mmCIF file with all atom_site columns, C-alpha atoms in Angstrom:
data_model
loop_
_atom_site.group_PDB
_atom_site.id
_atom_site.type_symbol
_atom_site.label_atom_id
_atom_site.label_alt_id
_atom_site.label_comp_id
_atom_site.label_asym_id
_atom_site.label_entity_id
_atom_site.label_seq_id
_atom_site.pdbx_PDB_ins_code
_atom_site.Cartn_x
_atom_site.Cartn_y
_atom_site.Cartn_z
_atom_site.occupancy
_atom_site.B_iso_or_equiv
_atom_site.pdbx_formal_charge
_atom_site.auth_seq_id
_atom_site.auth_comp_id
_atom_site.auth_asym_id
_atom_site.auth_atom_id
_atom_site.pdbx_PDB_model_num
ATOM 1   C CA . MET F 1 1   ? 65.273  93.328  48.797  1.00 68.00 ? 28  MET F CA 1
ATOM 2   C CA . LYS F 1 2   ? 67.622  95.623  50.648  1.00 73.00 ? 29  LYS F CA 1
ATOM 3   C CA . LEU F 1 3   ? 67.930  95.325  54.444  1.00 70.00 ? 30  LEU F CA 1
ATOM 4   C CA . PRO F 1 4   ? 67.666  98.536  56.455  1.00 71.00 ? 31  PRO F CA 1
ATOM 5   C CA . ALA F 1 5   ? 70.935  100.028 57.747  1.00 70.00 ? 32  ALA F CA 1
ATOM 6   C CA . ARG F 1 6   ? 71.760  98.842  61.237  1.00 72.00 ? 33  ARG F CA 1
ATOM 7   C CA . ASP F 1 7   ? 72.574  101.489 63.874  1.00 78.00 ? 34  ASP F CA 1
ATOM 8   C CA . GLY F 1 8   ? 74.250  100.514 67.157  1.00 81.00 ? 35  GLY F CA 1
ATOM 9   C CA . PHE F 1 9   ? 75.157  97.132  68.622  1.00 86.00 ? 36  PHE F CA 1
ATOM 10  C CA . THR F 1 10  ? 73.112  94.063  69.306  1.00 90.00 ? 37  THR F CA 1
ATOM 11  C CA . LEU F 1 11  ? 72.446  92.935  72.845  1.00 92.00 ? 38  LEU F CA 1
ATOM 12  C CA . ILE F 1 12  ? 74.706  89.898  72.466  1.00 93.00 ? 39  ILE F CA 1
ATOM 13  C CA . GLU F 1 13  ? 77.626  92.077  71.331  1.00 92.00 ? 40  GLU F CA 1
ATOM 14  C CA . LEU F 1 14  ? 77.231  94.306  74.389  1.00 93.00 ? 41  LEU F CA 1
ATOM 15  C CA . VAL F 1 15  ? 77.020  91.329  76.766  1.00 95.00 ? 42  VAL F CA 1
ATOM 16  C CA . ILE F 1 16  ? 80.146  89.717  75.307  1.00 95.00 ? 43  ILE F CA 1
ATOM 17  C CA . THR F 1 17  ? 82.036  93.025  75.608  1.00 95.00 ? 44  THR F CA 1
ATOM 18  C CA . MET F 1 18  ? 80.977  93.385  79.255  1.00 96.00 ? 45  MET F CA 1
ATOM 19  C CA . ILE F 1 19  ? 82.092  89.827  80.009  1.00 95.00 ? 46  ILE F CA 1
ATOM 20  C CA . ILE F 1 20  ? 85.519  90.465  78.462  1.00 96.00 ? 47  ILE F CA 1
ATOM 21  C CA . ILE F 1 21  ? 85.945  93.706  80.435  1.00 95.00 ? 48  ILE F CA 1
ATOM 22  C CA . GLY F 1 22  ? 84.915  91.889  83.631  1.00 94.00 ? 49  GLY F CA 1
ATOM 23  C CA . ILE F 1 23  ? 87.483  89.148  83.077  1.00 93.00 ? 50  ILE F CA 1
ATOM 24  C CA . LEU F 1 24  ? 90.249  91.694  82.439  1.00 93.00 ? 51  LEU F CA 1
ATOM 25  C CA . ALA F 1 25  ? 89.297  93.655  85.565  1.00 90.00 ? 52  ALA F CA 1
ATOM 26  C CA . ALA F 1 26  ? 89.295  90.479  87.657  1.00 90.00 ? 53  ALA F CA 1
ATOM 27  C CA . LEU F 1 27  ? 92.819  89.686  86.459  1.00 90.00 ? 54  LEU F CA 1
ATOM 28  C CA . ALA F 1 28  ? 94.178  93.203  87.021  1.00 86.00 ? 55  ALA F CA 1
ATOM 29  C CA . ALA F 1 29  ? 92.666  94.019  90.451  1.00 84.00 ? 56  ALA F CA 1
ATOM 30  C CA . PRO F 1 30  ? 94.832  91.656  92.569  1.00 82.00 ? 57  PRO F CA 1
ATOM 31  C CA . LYS F 1 31  ? 97.999  93.009  90.955  1.00 82.00 ? 58  LYS F CA 1
ATOM 32  C CA . LEU F 1 32  ? 96.965  96.569  91.814  1.00 79.00 ? 59  LEU F CA 1
ATOM 33  C CA . TRP F 1 33  ? 96.226  95.640  95.437  1.00 78.00 ? 60  TRP F CA 1
ATOM 34  C CA . ASP F 1 34  ? 99.548  93.840  95.709  1.00 83.00 ? 61  ASP F CA 1
ATOM 35  C CA . SER F 1 35  ? 101.350 96.920  94.391  1.00 86.00 ? 62  SER F CA 1
ATOM 36  C CA . LYS F 1 36  ? 99.749  99.072  97.088  1.00 86.00 ? 63  LYS F CA 1
ATOM 37  C CA . ALA F 1 37  ? 100.841 96.667  99.830  1.00 87.00 ? 64  ALA F CA 1
ATOM 38  C CA . ARG F 1 38  ? 104.421 96.638  98.522  1.00 92.00 ? 65  ARG F CA 1
ATOM 39  C CA . ALA F 1 39  ? 104.442 100.445 98.446  1.00 93.00 ? 66  ALA F CA 1
ATOM 40  C CA . VAL F 1 40  ? 103.339 100.616 102.094 1.00 95.00 ? 67  VAL F CA 1
ATOM 41  C CA . GLU F 1 41  ? 105.978 98.042  103.064 1.00 95.00 ? 68  GLU F CA 1
ATOM 42  C CA . SER F 1 42  ? 108.646 100.100 101.303 1.00 96.00 ? 69  SER F CA 1
ATOM 43  C CA . ALA F 1 43  ? 107.493 103.273 103.049 1.00 97.00 ? 70  ALA F CA 1
ATOM 44  C CA . VAL F 1 44  ? 107.756 101.643 106.486 1.00 97.00 ? 71  VAL F CA 1
ATOM 45  C CA . LYS F 1 45  ? 111.197 100.236 105.741 1.00 97.00 ? 72  LYS F CA 1
ATOM 46  C CA . SER F 1 46  ? 112.398 103.565 104.338 1.00 97.00 ? 73  SER F CA 1
ATOM 47  C CA . ASP F 1 47  ? 111.146 105.496 107.368 1.00 97.00 ? 74  ASP F CA 1
ATOM 48  C CA . VAL F 1 48  ? 112.912 103.110 109.771 1.00 97.00 ? 75  VAL F CA 1
ATOM 49  C CA . ARG F 1 49  ? 116.116 103.589 107.775 1.00 97.00 ? 76  ARG F CA 1
ATOM 50  C CA . GLY F 1 50  ? 115.563 107.353 107.951 1.00 96.00 ? 77  GLY F CA 1
ATOM 51  C CA . ALA F 1 51  ? 115.282 107.049 111.724 1.00 97.00 ? 78  ALA F CA 1
ATOM 52  C CA . ILE F 1 52  ? 118.799 105.600 111.819 1.00 97.00 ? 79  ILE F CA 1
ATOM 53  C CA . ASN F 1 53  ? 120.240 108.731 110.219 1.00 96.00 ? 80  ASN F CA 1
ATOM 54  C CA . ALA F 1 54  ? 118.088 111.062 112.309 1.00 97.00 ? 81  ALA F CA 1
ATOM 55  C CA . GLN F 1 55  ? 119.079 109.289 115.543 1.00 97.00 ? 82  GLN F CA 1
ATOM 56  C CA . GLU F 1 56  ? 122.788 109.584 114.754 1.00 95.00 ? 83  GLU F CA 1
ATOM 57  C CA . ILE F 1 57  ? 122.423 113.314 114.077 1.00 96.00 ? 84  ILE F CA 1
ATOM 58  C CA . TYR F 1 58  ? 120.429 113.706 117.296 1.00 97.00 ? 85  TYR F CA 1
ATOM 59  C CA . HIS F 1 59  ? 123.063 111.763 119.259 1.00 96.00 ? 86  HIS F CA 1
ATOM 60  C CA . GLY F 1 60  ? 125.831 113.956 117.868 1.00 95.00 ? 87  GLY F CA 1
ATOM 61  C CA . ARG F 1 61  ? 124.074 117.034 119.221 1.00 96.00 ? 88  ARG F CA 1
ATOM 62  C CA . ASN F 1 62  ? 122.679 115.685 122.514 1.00 96.00 ? 89  ASN F CA 1
ATOM 63  C CA . LEU F 1 63  ? 124.928 112.736 123.495 1.00 96.00 ? 90  LEU F CA 1
ATOM 64  C CA . THR F 1 64  ? 121.826 110.540 123.899 1.00 96.00 ? 91  THR F CA 1
ATOM 65  C CA . TYR F 1 65  ? 119.266 109.023 121.558 1.00 97.00 ? 92  TYR F CA 1
ATOM 66  C CA . ALA F 1 66  ? 115.749 110.394 121.058 1.00 97.00 ? 93  ALA F CA 1
ATOM 67  C CA . SER F 1 67  ? 112.763 108.536 122.456 1.00 96.00 ? 94  SER F CA 1
ATOM 68  C CA . THR F 1 68  ? 110.144 109.971 120.063 1.00 96.00 ? 95  THR F CA 1
ATOM 69  C CA . VAL F 1 69  ? 109.905 110.880 116.391 1.00 95.00 ? 96  VAL F CA 1
ATOM 70  C CA . ALA F 1 70  ? 108.926 114.408 117.460 1.00 95.00 ? 97  ALA F CA 1
ATOM 71  C CA . ASP F 1 71  ? 112.283 114.796 119.258 1.00 96.00 ? 98  ASP F CA 1
ATOM 72  C CA . LEU F 1 72  ? 114.030 113.937 115.998 1.00 95.00 ? 99  LEU F CA 1
ATOM 73  C CA . GLY F 1 73  ? 112.029 116.465 113.995 1.00 92.00 ? 100 GLY F CA 1
ATOM 74  C CA . MET F 1 74  ? 111.497 113.729 111.434 1.00 93.00 ? 101 MET F CA 1
ATOM 75  C CA . GLU F 1 75  ? 108.452 113.377 109.204 1.00 94.00 ? 102 GLU F CA 1
ATOM 76  C CA . THR F 1 76  ? 107.235 109.894 108.405 1.00 96.00 ? 103 THR F CA 1
ATOM 77  C CA . SER F 1 77  ? 105.318 108.719 105.365 1.00 96.00 ? 104 SER F CA 1
ATOM 78  C CA . ALA F 1 78  ? 101.513 108.862 105.462 1.00 96.00 ? 105 ALA F CA 1
ATOM 79  C CA . GLY F 1 79  ? 100.178 106.379 108.009 1.00 96.00 ? 106 GLY F CA 1
ATOM 80  C CA . VAL F 1 80  ? 103.595 105.131 109.132 1.00 97.00 ? 107 VAL F CA 1
ATOM 81  C CA . VAL F 1 81  ? 104.126 105.101 112.901 1.00 97.00 ? 108 VAL F CA 1
ATOM 82  C CA . ILE F 1 82  ? 107.609 104.773 114.364 1.00 97.00 ? 109 ILE F CA 1
ATOM 83  C CA . THR F 1 83  ? 108.059 104.091 118.060 1.00 97.00 ? 110 THR F CA 1
ATOM 84  C CA . PHE F 1 84  ? 111.236 103.896 120.111 1.00 97.00 ? 111 PHE F CA 1
ATOM 85  C CA . PRO F 1 85  ? 110.690 101.298 122.852 1.00 97.00 ? 112 PRO F CA 1
ATOM 86  C CA . TYR F 1 86  ? 114.286 101.718 124.007 1.00 97.00 ? 113 TYR F CA 1
ATOM 87  C CA . ALA F 1 87  ? 116.487 104.822 123.907 1.00 97.00 ? 114 ALA F CA 1
ATOM 88  C CA . THR F 1 88  ? 119.531 105.574 126.076 1.00 96.00 ? 115 THR F CA 1
ATOM 89  C CA . ALA F 1 89  ? 122.888 107.198 125.502 1.00 95.00 ? 116 ALA F CA 1
ATOM 90  C CA . GLN F 1 90  ? 124.331 103.809 124.498 1.00 96.00 ? 117 GLN F CA 1
ATOM 91  C CA . GLY F 1 91  ? 121.672 102.488 122.117 1.00 97.00 ? 118 GLY F CA 1
ATOM 92  C CA . TRP F 1 92  ? 118.126 102.520 120.839 1.00 97.00 ? 119 TRP F CA 1
ATOM 93  C CA . ALA F 1 93  ? 115.495 100.418 119.113 1.00 98.00 ? 120 ALA F CA 1
ATOM 94  C CA . ALA F 1 94  ? 112.785 101.461 116.670 1.00 97.00 ? 121 ALA F CA 1
ATOM 95  C CA . ILE F 1 95  ? 109.662 99.721  115.380 1.00 97.00 ? 122 ILE F CA 1
ATOM 96  C CA . GLY F 1 96  ? 107.836 100.928 112.275 1.00 97.00 ? 123 GLY F CA 1
ATOM 97  C CA . THR F 1 97  ? 104.216 99.970  111.579 1.00 97.00 ? 124 THR F CA 1
ATOM 98  C CA . HIS F 1 98  ? 101.323 100.918 109.297 1.00 97.00 ? 125 HIS F CA 1
ATOM 99  C CA . PRO F 1 99  ? 97.613  100.213 109.931 1.00 96.00 ? 126 PRO F CA 1
ATOM 100 C CA . SER F 1 100 ? 97.191  98.419  106.593 1.00 94.00 ? 127 SER F CA 1
ATOM 101 C CA . LEU F 1 101 ? 99.969  95.932  107.428 1.00 93.00 ? 128 LEU F CA 1
ATOM 102 C CA . GLY F 1 102 ? 98.205  94.460  110.456 1.00 93.00 ? 129 GLY F CA 1
ATOM 103 C CA . THR F 1 103 ? 100.768 92.947  112.820 1.00 94.00 ? 130 THR F CA 1
ATOM 104 C CA . ASN F 1 104 ? 103.636 93.153  110.313 1.00 95.00 ? 131 ASN F CA 1
ATOM 105 C CA . GLU F 1 105 ? 106.428 95.578  111.160 1.00 96.00 ? 132 GLU F CA 1
ATOM 106 C CA . CYS F 1 106 ? 109.995 96.657  110.508 1.00 97.00 ? 133 CYS F CA 1
ATOM 107 C CA . ALA F 1 107 ? 112.446 97.102  113.344 1.00 97.00 ? 134 ALA F CA 1
ATOM 108 C CA . VAL F 1 108 ? 116.048 97.988  114.040 1.00 97.00 ? 135 VAL F CA 1
ATOM 109 C CA . ARG F 1 109 ? 118.255 97.801  117.138 1.00 97.00 ? 136 ARG F CA 1
ATOM 110 C CA . MET F 1 110 ? 121.398 99.855  117.580 1.00 97.00 ? 137 MET F CA 1
ATOM 111 C CA . GLY F 1 111 ? 124.086 99.863  120.260 1.00 95.00 ? 138 GLY F CA 1
ATOM 112 C CA . ASP F 1 112 ? 123.153 98.077  123.471 1.00 95.00 ? 139 ASP F CA 1
ATOM 113 C CA . ALA F 1 113 ? 119.410 97.796  122.753 1.00 96.00 ? 140 ALA F CA 1
ATOM 114 C CA . PRO F 1 114 ? 118.177 94.429  124.059 1.00 96.00 ? 141 PRO F CA 1
ATOM 115 C CA . LEU F 1 115 ? 116.439 91.964  121.760 1.00 95.00 ? 142 LEU F CA 1
ATOM 116 C CA . ALA F 1 116 ? 113.281 92.248  123.875 1.00 96.00 ? 143 ALA F CA 1
ATOM 117 C CA . SER F 1 117 ? 112.920 95.908  122.860 1.00 95.00 ? 144 SER F CA 1
ATOM 118 C CA . ALA F 1 118 ? 112.454 95.009  119.172 1.00 95.00 ? 145 ALA F CA 1
ATOM 119 C CA . PRO F 1 119 ? 112.168 91.218  118.713 1.00 94.00 ? 146 PRO F CA 1
ATOM 120 C CA . THR F 1 120 ? 111.805 91.534  114.925 1.00 94.00 ? 147 THR F CA 1
ATOM 121 C CA . ALA F 1 121 ? 115.340 92.939  114.700 1.00 94.00 ? 148 ALA F CA 1
ATOM 122 C CA . THR F 1 122 ? 117.386 89.867  115.544 1.00 93.00 ? 149 THR F CA 1
ATOM 123 C CA . GLY F 1 123 ? 120.608 91.484  114.365 1.00 93.00 ? 150 GLY F CA 1
ATOM 124 C CA . VAL F 1 124 ? 122.021 94.757  115.619 1.00 94.00 ? 151 VAL F CA 1
ATOM 125 C CA . GLY F 1 125 ? 122.170 97.498  112.995 1.00 94.00 ? 152 GLY F CA 1
ATOM 126 C CA . LEU F 1 126 ? 119.964 95.690  110.480 1.00 95.00 ? 153 LEU F CA 1
ATOM 127 C CA . VAL F 1 127 ? 116.479 96.817  109.463 1.00 96.00 ? 154 VAL F CA 1
ATOM 128 C CA . GLN F 1 128 ? 114.431 93.623  109.533 1.00 97.00 ? 155 GLN F CA 1
ATOM 129 C CA . CYS F 1 129 ? 110.766 93.164  108.653 1.00 96.00 ? 156 CYS F CA 1
ATOM 130 C CA . THR F 1 130 ? 108.104 90.520  109.182 1.00 95.00 ? 157 THR F CA 1
ATOM 131 C CA . PHE F 1 131 ? 106.549 90.878  105.714 1.00 88.00 ? 158 PHE F CA 1
#
């Protein structure tokens, strides 16, 4: 006796396939989220480094340092906020943040900027981050 031709998959085959796909997704998801966090961290660090160049250009033209990103005419990456808690003719400090990083930040101090203006930047002239 000849068995009828089978069309499609059995229920057990479909369930096993779904379980395998679920396991693969569970393994891949954390790596994707980690990649996004690293990209945001890189954007913040890059924008703070960009502020160093923009501040030096601004100082060359105005003999003082800018106190806002708008004064520099600089565009930051999406979501990145750079503040200048200290800016005089002799030095400045910048802090870069992003909402997805929580309290983590990158900071730099230049010239005579006091440590209190950007505590993350323990060394002068170095971009330092808390992540």
